[in-house]
Amino acid sequence: MPKVSAGLLLYKIVDRELRVLLVHLGGPLWAKKDAWFIPKGEVEPGENLESAAAREFREETGFEPRPPFIPLGSVRNKSGKTIHAWAFEGDCDPAALRSGTFEMEWPPKSGKKQSFPEADRAAFHSVAEAAAKMTAAELELVKALQRRCEADGRVQPSLPD
C-alpha cells in the first residue's frame, strides 16, 4: 500500500517575493546532496492529515506552526507516496532549527547504530531557488502557494511557463 505523508510549508513575503522554508535532510546519505524538502513525514493510521502535518513540522524543525493553514492539495512522488501539504505565513530564524533524530546503521554493514537529525539545516528559498533544489512533485506544492499569493496580489508573478 502506498505511503502517505503530510507537511507544512512556512512562508513569508519579502518585497513582494514569496520565500518558503525548506529543510535539508540529515544523515550521511544526504550530506553531499543539495536537495531540499517541505518539512513532512508519514501519517500514522487514523491520524488527521492536518494534525500530522503540524506534528511533523514540529518534529523536523522545532518551530511551532501557527494556524490558519492554507490547503495546497496533494501530489504523488516517483515512489508512489502521496504528499498532502498546507502552508502558513510566519517567520523564524532557520539557524535555530532543532530537529528530532532517527537511528540507522552507519557505516553500512558495521553493526553500529548512530543517531542523525531528521533535518540538518533549514533555509528560506525563493520559488526560483526552490525549483532548482526540490523534487518536481514537491515543487508543485510551492507553485500552488505562489499562484494563490499572486491571485491575492501579494507577490509578483514569478512562475516559469
PDB file of C-alpha atoms in Angstrom:
ATOM      1  CA  MET A   1       0.000   0.000   0.000  1.00  0.00           C
ATOM      2  CA  PRO A   2       1.444   3.402  -0.961  1.00  0.00           C
ATOM      3  CA  LYS A   3       2.572   5.573   1.940  1.00  0.00           C
ATOM      4  CA  VAL A   4       1.034   8.915   2.827  1.00  0.00           C
ATOM      5  CA  SER A   5       2.931  11.946   4.149  1.00  0.00           C
ATOM      6  CA  ALA A   6       1.734  15.326   5.364  1.00  0.00           C
ATOM      7  CA  GLY A   7       3.668  18.550   5.724  1.00  0.00           C
ATOM      8  CA  LEU A   8       3.554  22.263   6.380  1.00  0.00           C
ATOM      9  CA  LEU A   9       5.210  24.951   4.313  1.00  0.00           C
ATOM     10  CA  LEU A  10       6.146  28.062   6.297  1.00  0.00           C
ATOM     11  CA  TYR A  11       6.299  31.125   4.081  1.00  0.00           C
ATOM     12  CA  LYS A  12       6.928  34.832   4.221  1.00  0.00           C
ATOM     13  CA  ILE A  13       6.691  37.597   1.663  1.00  0.00           C
ATOM     14  CA  VAL A  14       9.682  39.907   1.309  1.00  0.00           C
ATOM     15  CA  ASP A  15       9.499  42.815  -1.149  1.00  0.00           C
ATOM     16  CA  ARG A  16       6.560  41.118  -2.925  1.00  0.00           C
ATOM     17  CA  GLU A  17       8.567  37.887  -3.363  1.00  0.00           C
ATOM     18  CA  LEU A  18       7.466  34.576  -1.883  1.00  0.00           C
ATOM     19  CA  ARG A  19      10.068  32.858   0.327  1.00  0.00           C
ATOM     20  CA  VAL A  20       9.462  29.316   1.619  1.00  0.00           C
ATOM     21  CA  LEU A  21      11.185  27.482   4.463  1.00  0.00           C
ATOM     22  CA  LEU A  22      12.669  24.196   3.263  1.00  0.00           C
ATOM     23  CA  VAL A  23      14.751  21.638   5.128  1.00  0.00           C
ATOM     24  CA  HIS A  24      17.792  19.630   4.100  1.00  0.00           C
ATOM     25  CA  LEU A  25      17.572  16.021   5.247  1.00  0.00           C
ATOM     26  CA  GLY A  26      20.066  14.883   7.837  1.00  0.00           C
ATOM     27  CA  GLY A  27      22.236  11.806   7.858  1.00  0.00           C
ATOM     28  CA  PRO A  28      25.111  10.583   5.747  1.00  0.00           C
ATOM     29  CA  LEU A  29      23.006   9.649   2.716  1.00  0.00           C
ATOM     30  CA  TRP A  30      22.047  13.310   2.118  1.00  0.00           C
ATOM     31  CA  ALA A  31      25.193  15.063   3.376  1.00  0.00           C
ATOM     32  CA  LYS A  32      26.590  15.904  -0.070  1.00  0.00           C
ATOM     33  CA  LYS A  33      23.292  16.420  -1.896  1.00  0.00           C
ATOM     34  CA  ASP A  34      21.824  19.877  -2.457  1.00  0.00           C
ATOM     35  CA  ALA A  35      18.257  18.599  -2.163  1.00  0.00           C
ATOM     36  CA  TRP A  36      15.656  20.439  -0.065  1.00  0.00           C
ATOM     37  CA  PHE A  37      12.172  19.418   1.065  1.00  0.00           C
ATOM     38  CA  ILE A  38       8.973  20.598   2.688  1.00  0.00           C
ATOM     39  CA  PRO A  39       9.059  19.528   6.357  1.00  0.00           C
ATOM     40  CA  LYS A  40       6.835  16.448   6.277  1.00  0.00           C
ATOM     41  CA  GLY A  41       6.507  12.879   7.405  1.00  0.00           C
ATOM     42  CA  GLU A  42       4.373   9.785   7.403  1.00  0.00           C
ATOM     43  CA  VAL A  43       0.825   9.900   8.663  1.00  0.00           C
ATOM     44  CA  GLU A  44       0.028   7.419  11.431  1.00  0.00           C
ATOM     45  CA  PRO A  45      -3.001   5.125  10.918  1.00  0.00           C
ATOM     46  CA  GLY A  46      -6.167   7.012  11.866  1.00  0.00           C
ATOM     47  CA  GLU A  47      -4.318  10.336  12.258  1.00  0.00           C
ATOM     48  CA  ASN A  48      -5.857  13.518  10.858  1.00  0.00           C
ATOM     49  CA  LEU A  49      -3.771  14.746   7.882  1.00  0.00           C
ATOM     50  CA  GLU A  50      -3.553  18.381   9.013  1.00  0.00           C
ATOM     51  CA  SER A  51      -2.619  17.345  12.566  1.00  0.00           C
ATOM     52  CA  ALA A  52       0.051  15.026  11.172  1.00  0.00           C
ATOM     53  CA  ALA A  53       1.455  17.897   9.105  1.00  0.00           C
ATOM     54  CA  ALA A  54       1.716  20.113  12.192  1.00  0.00           C
ATOM     55  CA  ARG A  55       3.302  17.294  14.240  1.00  0.00           C
ATOM     56  CA  GLU A  56       5.886  16.587  11.553  1.00  0.00           C
ATOM     57  CA  PHE A  57       6.703  20.285  11.164  1.00  0.00           C
ATOM     58  CA  ARG A  58       7.384  20.495  14.919  1.00  0.00           C
ATOM     59  CA  GLU A  59       9.465  17.296  14.900  1.00  0.00           C
ATOM     60  CA  GLU A  60      11.600  18.294  11.919  1.00  0.00           C
ATOM     61  CA  THR A  61      12.145  21.968  12.760  1.00  0.00           C
ATOM     62  CA  GLY A  62      11.480  22.535  16.448  1.00  0.00           C
ATOM     63  CA  PHE A  63       9.321  25.526  15.442  1.00  0.00           C
ATOM     64  CA  GLU A  64       5.673  25.882  16.439  1.00  0.00           C
ATOM     65  CA  PRO A  65       3.288  26.101  13.455  1.00  0.00           C
ATOM     66  CA  ARG A  66       0.714  28.900  13.596  1.00  0.00           C
ATOM     67  CA  PRO A  67      -2.719  28.436  12.011  1.00  0.00           C
ATOM     68  CA  PRO A  68      -4.560  29.245   9.875  1.00  0.00           C
ATOM     69  CA  PHE A  69      -3.252  26.619   7.491  1.00  0.00           C
ATOM     70  CA  ILE A  70      -3.843  27.092   3.759  1.00  0.00           C
ATOM     71  CA  PRO A  71      -4.520  23.830   1.886  1.00  0.00           C
ATOM     72  CA  LEU A  72      -2.132  23.318  -1.037  1.00  0.00           C
ATOM     73  CA  GLY A  73      -3.503  19.974  -2.183  1.00  0.00           C
ATOM     74  CA  SER A  74      -1.605  16.761  -2.681  1.00  0.00           C
ATOM     75  CA  VAL A  75       0.939  15.312  -5.071  1.00  0.00           C
ATOM     76  CA  ARG A  76       2.337  11.862  -5.741  1.00  0.00           C
ATOM     77  CA  ASN A  77       6.104  11.462  -5.902  1.00  0.00           C
ATOM     78  CA  LYS A  78       8.052   8.982  -8.036  1.00  0.00           C
ATOM     79  CA  SER A  79       7.965   6.300  -5.329  1.00  0.00           C
ATOM     80  CA  GLY A  80       4.164   6.461  -5.299  1.00  0.00           C
ATOM     81  CA  LYS A  81       3.925   8.214  -1.922  1.00  0.00           C
ATOM     82  CA  THR A  82       1.146  10.781  -1.672  1.00  0.00           C
ATOM     83  CA  ILE A  83       2.131  14.055  -0.013  1.00  0.00           C
ATOM     84  CA  HIS A  84      -0.555  16.359   1.419  1.00  0.00           C
ATOM     85  CA  ALA A  85       0.534  19.893   2.289  1.00  0.00           C
ATOM     86  CA  TRP A  86      -0.650  23.106   3.874  1.00  0.00           C
ATOM     87  CA  ALA A  87       1.037  26.481   4.172  1.00  0.00           C
ATOM     88  CA  PHE A  88       1.108  29.091   6.888  1.00  0.00           C
ATOM     89  CA  GLU A  89       2.586  32.561   6.987  1.00  0.00           C
ATOM     90  CA  GLY A  90       5.212  33.475   9.556  1.00  0.00           C
ATOM     91  CA  ASP A  91       8.896  33.855  10.160  1.00  0.00           C
ATOM     92  CA  CYS A  92      11.661  32.119  12.059  1.00  0.00           C
ATOM     93  CA  ASP A  93      15.418  32.009  12.324  1.00  0.00           C
ATOM     94  CA  PRO A  94      16.444  28.972  10.251  1.00  0.00           C
ATOM     95  CA  ALA A  95      19.687  28.751  12.243  1.00  0.00           C
ATOM     96  CA  ALA A  96      17.557  27.936  15.316  1.00  0.00           C
ATOM     97  CA  LEU A  97      16.454  24.623  13.743  1.00  0.00           C
ATOM     98  CA  ARG A  98      16.048  21.872  16.373  1.00  0.00           C
ATOM     99  CA  SER A  99      15.211  18.655  14.594  1.00  0.00           C
ATOM    100  CA  GLY A 100      14.279  15.304  16.006  1.00  0.00           C
ATOM    101  CA  THR A 101      16.602  12.380  15.284  1.00  0.00           C
ATOM    102  CA  PHE A 102      16.493   8.977  13.666  1.00  0.00           C
ATOM    103  CA  GLU A 103      18.757   5.986  14.067  1.00  0.00           C
ATOM    104  CA  MET A 104      20.398   3.924  11.345  1.00  0.00           C
ATOM    105  CA  GLU A 105      23.248   1.505  10.901  1.00  0.00           C
ATOM    106  CA  TRP A 106      26.320   3.500   9.935  1.00  0.00           C
ATOM    107  CA  PRO A 107      28.705   2.740   8.352  1.00  0.00           C
ATOM    108  CA  PRO A 108      26.750   0.172   6.331  1.00  0.00           C
ATOM    109  CA  LYS A 109      27.124  -3.453   7.452  1.00  0.00           C
ATOM    110  CA  SER A 110      29.115  -2.321  10.519  1.00  0.00           C
ATOM    111  CA  GLY A 111      26.505  -3.400  13.041  1.00  0.00           C
ATOM    112  CA  LYS A 112      26.837   0.041  14.678  1.00  0.00           C
ATOM    113  CA  LYS A 113      23.796   2.288  15.124  1.00  0.00           C
ATOM    114  CA  GLN A 114      24.175   6.051  15.005  1.00  0.00           C
ATOM    115  CA  SER A 115      21.695   8.880  15.517  1.00  0.00           C
ATOM    116  CA  PHE A 116      21.284  11.654  12.971  1.00  0.00           C
ATOM    117  CA  PRO A 117      18.982  14.706  12.800  1.00  0.00           C
ATOM    118  CA  GLU A 118      15.900  14.323  10.586  1.00  0.00           C
ATOM    119  CA  ALA A 119      16.821  17.716   9.112  1.00  0.00           C
ATOM    120  CA  ASP A 120      20.322  19.137   9.446  1.00  0.00           C
ATOM    121  CA  ARG A 121      19.545  22.666   8.265  1.00  0.00           C
ATOM    122  CA  ALA A 122      16.735  24.930   7.115  1.00  0.00           C
ATOM    123  CA  ALA A 123      16.630  27.997   4.895  1.00  0.00           C
ATOM    124  CA  PHE A 124      14.167  30.310   3.202  1.00  0.00           C
ATOM    125  CA  HIS A 125      14.223  29.990  -0.592  1.00  0.00           C
ATOM    126  CA  SER A 126      12.623  31.938  -3.418  1.00  0.00           C
ATOM    127  CA  VAL A 127      10.439  29.946  -5.812  1.00  0.00           C
ATOM    128  CA  ALA A 128      13.245  30.011  -8.400  1.00  0.00           C
ATOM    129  CA  GLU A 129      15.749  28.667  -5.851  1.00  0.00           C
ATOM    130  CA  ALA A 130      13.269  26.021  -4.743  1.00  0.00           C
ATOM    131  CA  ALA A 131      12.791  24.942  -8.368  1.00  0.00           C
ATOM    132  CA  ALA A 132      16.496  24.135  -8.601  1.00  0.00           C
ATOM    133  CA  LYS A 133      16.638  22.213  -5.303  1.00  0.00           C
ATOM    134  CA  MET A 134      13.330  20.336  -4.876  1.00  0.00           C
ATOM    135  CA  THR A 135      11.740  17.280  -6.398  1.00  0.00           C
ATOM    136  CA  ALA A 136       9.279  18.068  -9.175  1.00  0.00           C
ATOM    137  CA  ALA A 137       6.364  16.710  -7.137  1.00  0.00           C
ATOM    138  CA  GLU A 138       7.034  18.839  -4.046  1.00  0.00           C
ATOM    139  CA  LEU A 139       7.739  21.884  -6.189  1.00  0.00           C
ATOM    140  CA  GLU A 140       4.129  21.674  -7.416  1.00  0.00           C
ATOM    141  CA  LEU A 141       3.008  22.424  -3.850  1.00  0.00           C
ATOM    142  CA  VAL A 142       5.250  25.523  -3.737  1.00  0.00           C
ATOM    143  CA  LYS A 143       3.836  26.607  -7.096  1.00  0.00           C
ATOM    144  CA  ALA A 144       0.296  26.203  -5.731  1.00  0.00           C
ATOM    145  CA  LEU A 145       1.175  28.610  -2.931  1.00  0.00           C
ATOM    146  CA  GLN A 146       2.815  31.030  -5.399  1.00  0.00           C
ATOM    147  CA  ARG A 147      -0.319  31.035  -7.577  1.00  0.00           C
ATOM    148  CA  ARG A 148      -2.507  31.716  -4.542  1.00  0.00           C
ATOM    149  CA  CYS A 149      -0.308  34.622  -3.408  1.00  0.00           C
ATOM    150  CA  GLU A 150      -0.276  36.019  -6.961  1.00  0.00           C
ATOM    151  CA  ALA A 151      -4.079  35.829  -7.127  1.00  0.00           C
ATOM    152  CA  ASP A 152      -4.270  37.774  -3.847  1.00  0.00           C
ATOM    153  CA  GLY A 153      -1.940  40.407  -5.341  1.00  0.00           C
ATOM    154  CA  ARG A 154       0.600  39.892  -2.546  1.00  0.00           C
ATOM    155  CA  VAL A 155       3.502  38.774  -4.732  1.00  0.00           C
ATOM    156  CA  GLN A 156       4.732  39.490  -8.202  1.00  0.00           C
ATOM    157  CA  PRO A 157       4.354  36.714 -10.761  1.00  0.00           C
ATOM    158  CA  SER A 158       7.478  34.578 -10.905  1.00  0.00           C
ATOM    159  CA  LEU A 159       6.434  31.141 -12.077  1.00  0.00           C
ATOM    160  CA  PRO A 160       8.226  29.825 -15.150  1.00  0.00           C
ATOM    161  CA  ASP A 161       5.986  28.785 -18.036  1.00  0.00           C
TER     162      ASP A 161
END
